[in-house]
Coordinates of C-alpha atoms and ligand atoms in Angstrom, one line a residue:
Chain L
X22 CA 0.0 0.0 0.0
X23 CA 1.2 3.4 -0.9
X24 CA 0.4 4.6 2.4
X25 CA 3.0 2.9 4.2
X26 CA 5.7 4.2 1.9
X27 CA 4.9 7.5 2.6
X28 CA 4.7 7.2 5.9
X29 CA 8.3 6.1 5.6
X30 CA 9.3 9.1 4.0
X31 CA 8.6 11.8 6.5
X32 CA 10.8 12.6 9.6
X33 CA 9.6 9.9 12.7
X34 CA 8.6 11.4 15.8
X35 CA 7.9 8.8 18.3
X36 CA 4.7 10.4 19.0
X37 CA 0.4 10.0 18.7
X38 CA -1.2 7.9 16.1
X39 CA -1.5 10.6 14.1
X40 CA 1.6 10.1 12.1
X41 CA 0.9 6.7 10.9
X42 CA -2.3 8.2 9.3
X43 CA -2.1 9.2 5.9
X44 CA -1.3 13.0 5.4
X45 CA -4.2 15.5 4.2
X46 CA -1.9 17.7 2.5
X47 CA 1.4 17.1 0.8
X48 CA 3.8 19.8 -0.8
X49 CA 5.6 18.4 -3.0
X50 CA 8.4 20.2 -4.5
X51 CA 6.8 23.5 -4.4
X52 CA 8.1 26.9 -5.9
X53 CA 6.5 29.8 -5.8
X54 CA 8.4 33.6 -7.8
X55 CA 7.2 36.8 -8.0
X56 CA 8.2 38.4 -11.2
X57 CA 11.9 37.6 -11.2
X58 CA 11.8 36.7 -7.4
X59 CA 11.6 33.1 -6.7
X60 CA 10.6 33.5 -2.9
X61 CA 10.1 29.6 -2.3
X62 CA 12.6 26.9 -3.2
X63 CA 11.3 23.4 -3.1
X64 CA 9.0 22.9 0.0
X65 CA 8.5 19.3 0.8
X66 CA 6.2 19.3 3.6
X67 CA 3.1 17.0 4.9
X68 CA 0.5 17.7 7.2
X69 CA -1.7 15.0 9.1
X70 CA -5.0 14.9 9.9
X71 CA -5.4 16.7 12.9
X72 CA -1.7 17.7 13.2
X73 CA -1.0 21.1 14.8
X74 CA 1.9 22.6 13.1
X75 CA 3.9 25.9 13.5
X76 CA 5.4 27.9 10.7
X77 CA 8.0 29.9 12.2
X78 CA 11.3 32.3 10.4
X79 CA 11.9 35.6 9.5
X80 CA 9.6 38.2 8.0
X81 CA 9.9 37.6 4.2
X82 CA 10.5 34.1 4.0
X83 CA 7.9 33.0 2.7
X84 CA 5.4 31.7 6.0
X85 CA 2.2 33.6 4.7
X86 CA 3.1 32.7 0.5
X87 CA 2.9 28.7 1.7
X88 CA -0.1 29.2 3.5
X89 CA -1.5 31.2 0.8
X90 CA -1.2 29.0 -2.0
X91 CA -3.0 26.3 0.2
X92 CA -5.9 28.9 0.6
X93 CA -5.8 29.2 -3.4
X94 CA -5.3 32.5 -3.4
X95 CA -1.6 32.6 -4.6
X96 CA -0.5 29.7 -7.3
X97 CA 2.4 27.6 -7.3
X98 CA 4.9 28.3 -10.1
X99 CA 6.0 24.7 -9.8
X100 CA 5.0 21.4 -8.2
X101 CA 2.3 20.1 -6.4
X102 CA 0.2 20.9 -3.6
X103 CA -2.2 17.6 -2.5
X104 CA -5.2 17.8 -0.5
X105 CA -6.5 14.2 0.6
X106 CA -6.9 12.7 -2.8
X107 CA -6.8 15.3 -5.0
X108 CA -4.4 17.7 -7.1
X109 CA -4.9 21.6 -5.7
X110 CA -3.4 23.4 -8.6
X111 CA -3.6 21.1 -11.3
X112 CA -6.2 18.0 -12.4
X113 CA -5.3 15.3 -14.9
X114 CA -7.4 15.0 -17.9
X115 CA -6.7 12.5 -20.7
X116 CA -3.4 11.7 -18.9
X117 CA -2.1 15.3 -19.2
X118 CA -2.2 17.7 -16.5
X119 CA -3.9 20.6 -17.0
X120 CA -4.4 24.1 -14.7
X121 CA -7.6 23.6 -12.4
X122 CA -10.7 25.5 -12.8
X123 CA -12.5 27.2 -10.3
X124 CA -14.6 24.4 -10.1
X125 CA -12.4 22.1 -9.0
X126 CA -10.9 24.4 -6.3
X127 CA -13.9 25.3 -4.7
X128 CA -14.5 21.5 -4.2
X129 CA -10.5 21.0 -2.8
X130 CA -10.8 24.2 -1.0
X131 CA -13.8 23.1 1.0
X132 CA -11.7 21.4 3.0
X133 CA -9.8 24.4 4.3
X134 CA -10.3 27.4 6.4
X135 CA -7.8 30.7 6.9
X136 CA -7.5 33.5 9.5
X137 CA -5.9 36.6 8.5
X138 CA -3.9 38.8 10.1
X139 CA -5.9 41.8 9.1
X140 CA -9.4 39.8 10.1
X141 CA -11.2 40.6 6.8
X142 CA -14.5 40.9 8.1
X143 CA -17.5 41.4 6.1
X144 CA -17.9 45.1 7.7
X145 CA -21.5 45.8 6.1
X146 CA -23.0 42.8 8.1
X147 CA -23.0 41.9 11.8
X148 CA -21.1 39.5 13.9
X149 CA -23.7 36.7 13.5
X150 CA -24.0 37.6 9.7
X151 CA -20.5 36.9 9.4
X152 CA -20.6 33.7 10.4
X153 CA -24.0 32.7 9.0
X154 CA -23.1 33.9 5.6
X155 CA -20.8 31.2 5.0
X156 CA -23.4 27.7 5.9
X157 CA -26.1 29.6 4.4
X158 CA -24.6 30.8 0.7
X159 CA -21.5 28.0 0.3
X160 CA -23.1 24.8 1.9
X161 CA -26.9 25.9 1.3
X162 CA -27.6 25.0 5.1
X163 CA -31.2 26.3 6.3
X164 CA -30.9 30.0 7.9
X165 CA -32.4 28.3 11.1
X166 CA -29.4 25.3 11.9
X167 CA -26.8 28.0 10.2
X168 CA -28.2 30.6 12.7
X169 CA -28.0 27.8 15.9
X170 CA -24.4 26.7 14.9
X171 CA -23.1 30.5 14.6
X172 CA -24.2 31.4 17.9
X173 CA -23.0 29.0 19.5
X174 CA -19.9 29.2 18.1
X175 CA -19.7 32.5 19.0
X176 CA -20.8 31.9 22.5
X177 CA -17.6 29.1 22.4
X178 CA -15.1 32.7 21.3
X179 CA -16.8 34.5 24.1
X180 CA -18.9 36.9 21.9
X181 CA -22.1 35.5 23.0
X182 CA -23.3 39.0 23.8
X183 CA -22.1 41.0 20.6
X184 CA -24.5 38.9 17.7
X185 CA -26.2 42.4 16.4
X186 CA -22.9 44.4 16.6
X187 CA -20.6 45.5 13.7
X188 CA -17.2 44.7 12.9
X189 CA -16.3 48.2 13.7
X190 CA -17.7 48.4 16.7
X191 CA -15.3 46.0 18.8
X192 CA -11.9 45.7 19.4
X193 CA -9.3 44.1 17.4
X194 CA -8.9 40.9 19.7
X195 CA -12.9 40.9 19.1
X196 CA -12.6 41.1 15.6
X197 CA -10.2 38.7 15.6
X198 CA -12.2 36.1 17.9
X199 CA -15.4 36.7 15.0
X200 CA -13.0 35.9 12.2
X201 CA -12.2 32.7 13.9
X202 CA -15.7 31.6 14.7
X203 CA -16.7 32.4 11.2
X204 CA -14.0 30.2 9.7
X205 CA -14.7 27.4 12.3
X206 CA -18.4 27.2 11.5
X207 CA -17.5 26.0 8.0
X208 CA -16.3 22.9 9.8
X209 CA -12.8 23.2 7.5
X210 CA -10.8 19.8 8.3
X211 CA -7.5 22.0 8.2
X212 CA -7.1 25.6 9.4
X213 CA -4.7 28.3 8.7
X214 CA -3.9 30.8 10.9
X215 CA -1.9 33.4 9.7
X216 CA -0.1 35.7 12.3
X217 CA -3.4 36.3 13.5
X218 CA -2.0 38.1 16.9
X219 CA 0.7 40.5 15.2
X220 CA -2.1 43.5 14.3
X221 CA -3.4 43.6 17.8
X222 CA -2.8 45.4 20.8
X223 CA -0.5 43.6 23.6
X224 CA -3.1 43.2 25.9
X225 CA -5.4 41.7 23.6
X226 CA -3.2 38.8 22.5
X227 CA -3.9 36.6 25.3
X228 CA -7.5 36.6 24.7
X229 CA -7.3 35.2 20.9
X230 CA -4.7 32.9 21.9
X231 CA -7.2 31.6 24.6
X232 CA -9.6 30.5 21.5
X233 CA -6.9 28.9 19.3
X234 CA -5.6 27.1 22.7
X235 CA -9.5 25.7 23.3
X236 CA -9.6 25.2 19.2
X237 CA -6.2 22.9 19.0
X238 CA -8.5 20.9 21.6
X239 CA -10.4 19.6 18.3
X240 CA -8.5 16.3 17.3
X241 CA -9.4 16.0 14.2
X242 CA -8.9 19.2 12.7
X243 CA -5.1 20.1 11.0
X244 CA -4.1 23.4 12.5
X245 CA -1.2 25.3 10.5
X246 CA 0.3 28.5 12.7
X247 CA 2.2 31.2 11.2
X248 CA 3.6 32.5 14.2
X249 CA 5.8 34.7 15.7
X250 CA 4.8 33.4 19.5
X251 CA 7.5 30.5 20.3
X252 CA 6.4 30.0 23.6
X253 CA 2.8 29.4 22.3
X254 CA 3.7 26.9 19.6
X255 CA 6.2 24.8 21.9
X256 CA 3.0 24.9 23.9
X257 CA 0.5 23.7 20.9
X258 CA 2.5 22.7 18.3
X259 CA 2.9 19.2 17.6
X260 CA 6.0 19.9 15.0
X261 CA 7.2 23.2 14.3
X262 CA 8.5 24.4 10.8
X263 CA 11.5 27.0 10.3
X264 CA 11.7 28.1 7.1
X265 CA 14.7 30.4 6.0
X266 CA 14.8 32.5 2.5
X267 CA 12.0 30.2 0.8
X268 CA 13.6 26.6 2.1
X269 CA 12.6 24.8 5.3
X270 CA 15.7 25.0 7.2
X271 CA 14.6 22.8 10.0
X272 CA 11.5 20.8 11.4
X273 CA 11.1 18.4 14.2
X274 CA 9.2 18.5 17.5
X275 CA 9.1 21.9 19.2
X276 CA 11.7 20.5 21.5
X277 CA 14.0 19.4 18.9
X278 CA 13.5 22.7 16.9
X279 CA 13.1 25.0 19.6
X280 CA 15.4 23.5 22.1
X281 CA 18.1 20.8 20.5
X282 CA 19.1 22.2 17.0
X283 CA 21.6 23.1 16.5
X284 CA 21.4 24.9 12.8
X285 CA 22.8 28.1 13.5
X286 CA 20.2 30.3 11.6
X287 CA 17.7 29.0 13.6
X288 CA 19.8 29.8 16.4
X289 CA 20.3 33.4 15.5
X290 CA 16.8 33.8 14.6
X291 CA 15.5 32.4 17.8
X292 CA 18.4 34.6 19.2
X293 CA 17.5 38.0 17.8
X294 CA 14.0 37.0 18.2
X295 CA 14.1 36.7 21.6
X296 CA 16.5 39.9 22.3
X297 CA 13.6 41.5 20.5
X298 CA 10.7 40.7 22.5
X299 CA 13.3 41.5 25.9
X300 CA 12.8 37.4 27.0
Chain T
X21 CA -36.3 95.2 -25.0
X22 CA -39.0 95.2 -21.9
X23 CA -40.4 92.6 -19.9
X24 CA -44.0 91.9 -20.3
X25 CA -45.9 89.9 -18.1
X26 CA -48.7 89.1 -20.0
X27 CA -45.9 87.3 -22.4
X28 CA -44.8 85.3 -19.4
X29 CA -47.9 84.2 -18.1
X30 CA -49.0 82.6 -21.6
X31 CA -46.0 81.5 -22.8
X32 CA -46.0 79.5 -18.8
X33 CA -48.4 77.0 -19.5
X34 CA -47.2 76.0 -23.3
X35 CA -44.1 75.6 -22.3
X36 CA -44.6 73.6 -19.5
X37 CA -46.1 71.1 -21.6
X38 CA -43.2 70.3 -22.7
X39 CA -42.0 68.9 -18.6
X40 CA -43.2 65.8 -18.7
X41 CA -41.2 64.9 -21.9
X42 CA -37.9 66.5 -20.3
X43 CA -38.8 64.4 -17.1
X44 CA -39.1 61.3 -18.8
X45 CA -36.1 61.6 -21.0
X46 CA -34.0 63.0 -18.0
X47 CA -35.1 59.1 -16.4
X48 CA -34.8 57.0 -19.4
X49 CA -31.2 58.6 -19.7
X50 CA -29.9 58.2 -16.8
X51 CA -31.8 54.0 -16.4
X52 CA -29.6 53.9 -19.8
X53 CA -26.3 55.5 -18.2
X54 CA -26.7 53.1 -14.9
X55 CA -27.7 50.1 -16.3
X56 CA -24.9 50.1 -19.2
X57 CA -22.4 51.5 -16.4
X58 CA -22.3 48.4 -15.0
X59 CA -21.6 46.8 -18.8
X60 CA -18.7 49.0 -19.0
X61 CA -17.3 47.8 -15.9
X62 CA -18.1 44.3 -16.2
X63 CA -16.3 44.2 -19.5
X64 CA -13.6 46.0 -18.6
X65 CA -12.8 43.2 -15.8
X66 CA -12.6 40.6 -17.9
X67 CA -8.9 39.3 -18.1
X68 CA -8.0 39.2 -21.5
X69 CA -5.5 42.1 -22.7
X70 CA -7.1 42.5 -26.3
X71 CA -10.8 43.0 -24.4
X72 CA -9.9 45.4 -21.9
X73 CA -8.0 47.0 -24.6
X74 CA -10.7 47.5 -26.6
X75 CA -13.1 48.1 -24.2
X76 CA -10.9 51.0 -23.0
X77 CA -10.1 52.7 -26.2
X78 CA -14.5 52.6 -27.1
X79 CA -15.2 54.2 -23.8
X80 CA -12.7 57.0 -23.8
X81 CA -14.0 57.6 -27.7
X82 CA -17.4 57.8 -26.5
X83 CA -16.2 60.3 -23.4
X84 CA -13.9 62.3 -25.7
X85 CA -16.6 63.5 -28.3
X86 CA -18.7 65.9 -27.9
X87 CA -22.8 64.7 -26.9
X88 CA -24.3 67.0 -29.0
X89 CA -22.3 65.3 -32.1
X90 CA -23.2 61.8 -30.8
X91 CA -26.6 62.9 -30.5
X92 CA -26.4 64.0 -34.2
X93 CA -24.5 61.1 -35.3
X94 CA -27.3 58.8 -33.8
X95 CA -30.3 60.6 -35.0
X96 CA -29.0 61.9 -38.6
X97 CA -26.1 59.5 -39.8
X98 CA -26.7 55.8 -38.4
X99 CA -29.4 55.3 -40.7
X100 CA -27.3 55.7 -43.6
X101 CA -24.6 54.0 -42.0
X102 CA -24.9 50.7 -44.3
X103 CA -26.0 47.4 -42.6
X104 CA -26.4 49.1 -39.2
X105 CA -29.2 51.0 -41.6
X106 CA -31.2 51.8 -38.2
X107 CA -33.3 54.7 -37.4
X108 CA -34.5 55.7 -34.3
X109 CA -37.0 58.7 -33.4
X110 CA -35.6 61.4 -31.6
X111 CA -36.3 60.3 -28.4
X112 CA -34.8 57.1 -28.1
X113 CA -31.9 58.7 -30.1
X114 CA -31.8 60.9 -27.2
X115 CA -31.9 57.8 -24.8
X116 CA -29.0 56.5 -26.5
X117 CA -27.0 59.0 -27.2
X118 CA -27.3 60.7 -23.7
X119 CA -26.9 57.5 -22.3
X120 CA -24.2 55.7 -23.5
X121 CA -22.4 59.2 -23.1
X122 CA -22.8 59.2 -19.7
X123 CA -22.7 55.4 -19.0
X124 CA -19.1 55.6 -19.7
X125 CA -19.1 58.6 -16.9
X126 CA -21.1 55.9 -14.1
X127 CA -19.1 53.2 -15.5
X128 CA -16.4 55.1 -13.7
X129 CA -17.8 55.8 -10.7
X130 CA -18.7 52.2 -10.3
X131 CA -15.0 51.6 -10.8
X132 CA -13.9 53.5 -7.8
X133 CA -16.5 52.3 -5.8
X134 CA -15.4 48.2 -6.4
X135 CA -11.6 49.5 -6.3
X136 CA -12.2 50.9 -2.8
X137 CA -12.6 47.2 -1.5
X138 CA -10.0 46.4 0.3
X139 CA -8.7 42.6 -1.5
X140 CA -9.1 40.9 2.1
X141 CA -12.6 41.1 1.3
X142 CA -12.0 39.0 -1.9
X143 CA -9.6 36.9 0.0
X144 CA -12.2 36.4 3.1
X145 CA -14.7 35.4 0.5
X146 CA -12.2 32.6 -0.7
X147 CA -11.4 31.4 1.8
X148 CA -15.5 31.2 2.3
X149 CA -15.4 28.7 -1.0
X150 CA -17.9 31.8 -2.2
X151 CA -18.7 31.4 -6.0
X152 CA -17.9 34.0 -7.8
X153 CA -21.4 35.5 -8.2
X154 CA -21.6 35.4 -4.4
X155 CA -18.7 37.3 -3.7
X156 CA -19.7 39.9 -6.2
X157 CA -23.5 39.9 -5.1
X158 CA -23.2 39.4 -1.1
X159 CA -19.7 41.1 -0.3
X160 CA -18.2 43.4 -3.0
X161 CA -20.8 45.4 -4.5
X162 CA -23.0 45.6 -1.3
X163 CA -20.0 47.7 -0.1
X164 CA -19.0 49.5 -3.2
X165 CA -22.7 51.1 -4.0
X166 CA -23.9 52.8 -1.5
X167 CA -20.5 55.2 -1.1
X168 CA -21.0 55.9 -5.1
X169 CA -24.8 56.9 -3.8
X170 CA -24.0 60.6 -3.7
X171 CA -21.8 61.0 -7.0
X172 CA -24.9 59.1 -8.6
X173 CA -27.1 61.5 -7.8
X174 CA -25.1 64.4 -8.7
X175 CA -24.8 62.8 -12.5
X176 CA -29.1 62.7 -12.3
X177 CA -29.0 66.3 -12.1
X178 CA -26.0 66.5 -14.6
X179 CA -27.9 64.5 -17.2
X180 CA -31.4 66.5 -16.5
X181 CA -30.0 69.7 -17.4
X182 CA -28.0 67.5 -20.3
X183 CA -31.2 67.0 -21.3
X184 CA -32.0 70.3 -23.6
X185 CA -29.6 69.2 -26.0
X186 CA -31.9 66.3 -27.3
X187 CA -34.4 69.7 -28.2
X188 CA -31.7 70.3 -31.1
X189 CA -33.4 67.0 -33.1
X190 CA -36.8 67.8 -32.3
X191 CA -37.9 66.2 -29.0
X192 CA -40.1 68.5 -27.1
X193 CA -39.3 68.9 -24.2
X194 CA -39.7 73.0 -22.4
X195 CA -37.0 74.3 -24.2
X196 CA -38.3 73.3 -27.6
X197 CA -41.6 74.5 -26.2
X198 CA -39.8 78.0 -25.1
X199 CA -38.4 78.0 -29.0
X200 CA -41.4 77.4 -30.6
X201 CA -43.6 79.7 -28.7
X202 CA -40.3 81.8 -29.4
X203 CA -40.5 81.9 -32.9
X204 CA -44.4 82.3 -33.2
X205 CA -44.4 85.3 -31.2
X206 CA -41.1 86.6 -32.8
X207 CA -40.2 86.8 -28.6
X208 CA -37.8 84.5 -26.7
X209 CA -37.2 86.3 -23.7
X210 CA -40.0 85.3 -21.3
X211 CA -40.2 81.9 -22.9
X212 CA -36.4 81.2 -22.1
X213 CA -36.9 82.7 -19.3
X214 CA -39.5 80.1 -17.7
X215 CA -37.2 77.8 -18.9
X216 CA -34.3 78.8 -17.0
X217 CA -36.9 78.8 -13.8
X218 CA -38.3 75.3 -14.4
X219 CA -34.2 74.2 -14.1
X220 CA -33.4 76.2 -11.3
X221 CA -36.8 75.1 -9.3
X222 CA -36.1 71.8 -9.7
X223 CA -32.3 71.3 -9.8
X224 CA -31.8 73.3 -6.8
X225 CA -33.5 71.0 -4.6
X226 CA -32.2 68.5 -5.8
X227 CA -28.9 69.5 -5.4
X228 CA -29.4 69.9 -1.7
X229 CA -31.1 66.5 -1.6
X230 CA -28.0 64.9 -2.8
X231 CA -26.0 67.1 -0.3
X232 CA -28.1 66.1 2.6
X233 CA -27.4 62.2 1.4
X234 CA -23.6 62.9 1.6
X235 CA -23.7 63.9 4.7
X236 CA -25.7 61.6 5.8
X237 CA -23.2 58.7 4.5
X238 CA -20.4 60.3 5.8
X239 CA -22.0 61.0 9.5
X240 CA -22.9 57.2 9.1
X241 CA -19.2 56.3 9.0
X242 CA -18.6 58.9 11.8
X243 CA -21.2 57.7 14.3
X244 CA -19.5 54.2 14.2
X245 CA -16.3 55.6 14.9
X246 CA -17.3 57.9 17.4
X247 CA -19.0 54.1 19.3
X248 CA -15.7 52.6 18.6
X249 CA -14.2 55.4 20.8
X250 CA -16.5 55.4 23.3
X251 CA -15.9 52.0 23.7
X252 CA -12.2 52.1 24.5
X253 CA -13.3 54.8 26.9
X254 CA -15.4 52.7 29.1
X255 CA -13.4 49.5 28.8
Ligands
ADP406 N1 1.9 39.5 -4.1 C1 3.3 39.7 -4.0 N2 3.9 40.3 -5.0 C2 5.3 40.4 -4.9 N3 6.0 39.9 -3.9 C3 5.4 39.3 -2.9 C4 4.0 39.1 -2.9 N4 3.6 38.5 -1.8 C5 4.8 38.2 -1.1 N5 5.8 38.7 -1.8 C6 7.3 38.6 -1.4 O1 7.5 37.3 -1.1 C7 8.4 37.2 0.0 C8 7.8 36.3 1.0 O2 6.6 36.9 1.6 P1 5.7 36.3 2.7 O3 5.3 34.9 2.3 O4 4.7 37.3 3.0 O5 6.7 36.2 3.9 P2 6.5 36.0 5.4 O6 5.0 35.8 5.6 O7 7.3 34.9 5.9 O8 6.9 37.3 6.0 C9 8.6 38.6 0.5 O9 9.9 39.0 0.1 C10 7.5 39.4 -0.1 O10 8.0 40.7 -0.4
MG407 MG1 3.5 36.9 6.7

């Protein structure tokens, strides 16, 4: 069985069960330029079902571009990105492989839910218009079941009391909480999170990183992290991701990466990382 | 040459006759001018180089000539253009000419209105799995029309005092009233006059309407920013 082969290919952790399982998304070889800029150089990189991983690296290395082009909304310049059984970018027709239409993504992209940094909320409808918009227009649930699941979703991010209010009425840890709930309530089986704590205030970190903490408690949802908070991913993380100037430089376990490496541009980054934030 | 009110008070009614046609063709106009904006803007999306080329070079042709000559060209030359070989009366020339002048005018106010959303809103939609007619219909336009509200309304009253030029192939509306009373009485004064009233009477207003509107969308934005604050305050 194929399975077990590529199993044998990624890095073993002696960890959960989750390894042995087949992955749910697999970059193969991936490259991604800009113009003349090639900005990713080859990622190689599974994800399991359920996995939490961490991206983690400098600013411009490419964290947000790999999470992007798993979102469909940057494409690959080369090689493949697989979600469960199917081709993202590409689908094979008469045995040649052709660029996929926007058919096809919206059925591989389904599967998949992102948080921005920014939020991106829908700012001309409420909180619990956010969320409902989503079950209601994409999976054709009825308004009623849409309606139940979105506030109690909310009521799970603690914004039980906010359903009639706009997006620019709360705060930015609010806003942030409402984007979550409104990506959750699609029931995505992986979620991308993409720095979604670097626009906010200090004191409103904690609060967000309370709902992705109580979120990671889902087992069967993949979690990918862009993040620039190493003590929360050591905390979450099942394997953590360092990618330097478009390659992965290092992955392992957050104790082998953040603790045991010994590749010294993780080292410096961790090192001017934490000299930054004064820990 | 004097005033006389006796001149005014006839030539009043007879020329008014002519209001409902203005009316009409000031609303047919501008239905044309919104509804085609839209085509404009629609085609000029569409990704392929040679389109959007084209589509740009026909609009800034139809902005760069003159309306009156369109109107002329419409009413006078396209049935003798051969195979087009159709004529329309003078007030749907009017409609057409006025219109697709202006369309091209809305078409761009349209434009600024979608370019104003931000692309996380595109992006958010994505990642919603929205089709594409659902991100245009539920998240981008919803947000990009009612800004353009105001500069709408300021092209209604543009295109109604527009309107007069469509008088110049014969569709009566008050001016070609005023000019035909005009010429029977060998007297324009009081005739043009009334004219000039009717447009100030109603534009006026209208003007202020749209005004009010602007301010009203603008204190709108305001008021949520001023609960935003308030919030920070308390908490
Ligand atoms: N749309 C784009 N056009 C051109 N360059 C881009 C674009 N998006 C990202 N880049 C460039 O790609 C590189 C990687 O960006 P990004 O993936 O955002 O890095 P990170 O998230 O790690 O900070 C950066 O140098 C950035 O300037
Ligand atoms: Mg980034």
């Amino acid at each position: 069985m194929s399975v077990t082969k590529e199993v044998s290919k990624i890095k073993q952790t002696p960890q959960s069960d989750k390894i042995k399982q087949k992955p749910i998304v697999m970059y193969e070889d991936v490259h991604k330029s800009f113009g003349d800029v090639e900005v990713l150089k080859g990622i190689n990189l599974q994800i399991k079902p359920g996995e939490k991983l961490a991206l983690i690296g400098p600013s411009g290395s490419g964290k947000t571009t790999i999470i992007r082009m798993l979102m469909t909304l940057e494409e690959p310049t080369e090689g493949n990105i697989i979600v469960g059984d199917n081709n993202l970018w590409k689908v094979k027709k008469d045995g040649e492989f052709k660029r996929a239409n926007e058919k096809h993504l919206r059925k591989v992209r389904g599967e998949i839910g992102m948080v921005f940094q920014h939020f991106n909320l829908f700012p001309h409808m409420t909180i619990l218009q956010n969320c409902m918009t989503g079950p209601v227009q994409v999976k054709k649930e009825s308004k009623a079941s849409a309606r139940e699941r979105s506030i109690q979703m909310l009521e799970k991010v603690g914004l039980g009391d906010k359903l009639d209010n706009y997006p620019n009425q709360l705060s930015g840890g609010q806003k942030q909480r409402v984007a979550m709930a409104r990506a959750l309530v699609m029931r995505p089986r992986i979620m991308l999170f993409d720095e979604v704590t670097s626009a906010l205030d200090p004191e409103l970190v904690g609060e967000v990183l309370e709902v992705i903490r109580d979120i990671a408690q889902d087992g069967e949802m993949a979690m990918v992290l862009v993040t620039h908070e190493m003590d929360f991913a050591q905390e979450i993380a099942d394997r953590i991701v360092f990618l330097e100037d478009g390659v992965i430089a290092e992955e392992g376990t957050p104790t082998e990466v953040l603790e045991q490496s010994t590749n010294e541009r993780l080292q410096s980054f961790l090192h001017r990382f934490r000299s930054s934030n004064g820990n | 040459m004097n005033w006389k009110w006796d001149m005014f008070f006839d030539a009043f009614p007879f020329v008014l006759q002519g209001l409902g046609i203005t009316v009409a063709l000031t609303i047919a106009c501008y239905i044309f001018a919104v509804v085609f904006g839209f085509v404009w803007t629609f085609l000029k999306r569409i990704p392929i180089k040679s389109v959007h080329w084209l589509v740009s070079w026909v609009m800034e042709f139809i902005r760069s000539t003159p309306p009156l000559v369109q109107l002329f060209f419409i009413y006078y030359a396209l049935p003798m253009v051969p195979v087009i070989e159709i004529s329309l009366n003078a007030f749907l020339s009017a409609v057409l000419g006025l219109g697709l002048h202006y369309s091209t005018y809305i078409a761009e106010v349209y434009r600024s209105g979608i370019e104003s959303i931000p692309k996380g809103q595109w992006e958010a939609s994505t990642a919603l799995n929205f089709t594409r007619r659902q991100k245009w219909t539920k998240i981008i336009l919803p947000q990009a029309i009612p800004p353009t509200i105001p500069m709408l309304g300021n092209y209604f009253i543009i295109m109604f005092k527009e309107v007069p030029l469509a008088s110049t192939i014969g569709v009566t509306g008050i001016l070609h009233m005023a000019n035909t009373y005009g010429s029977h009485h060998f007297r324009y004064l009081e005739a043009l006059t009334i004219v000039a009233i009717i447009f100030l009477v109603l534009s006026y207003p209208a003007a202020i309407l749209v005004r009010k509107l602007e301010e009203k969308m603008n204190r709108r934005f305001d008021k949520n920013e001023l609960l935003e604050e308030n919030k920070g305050a308390v908490s």
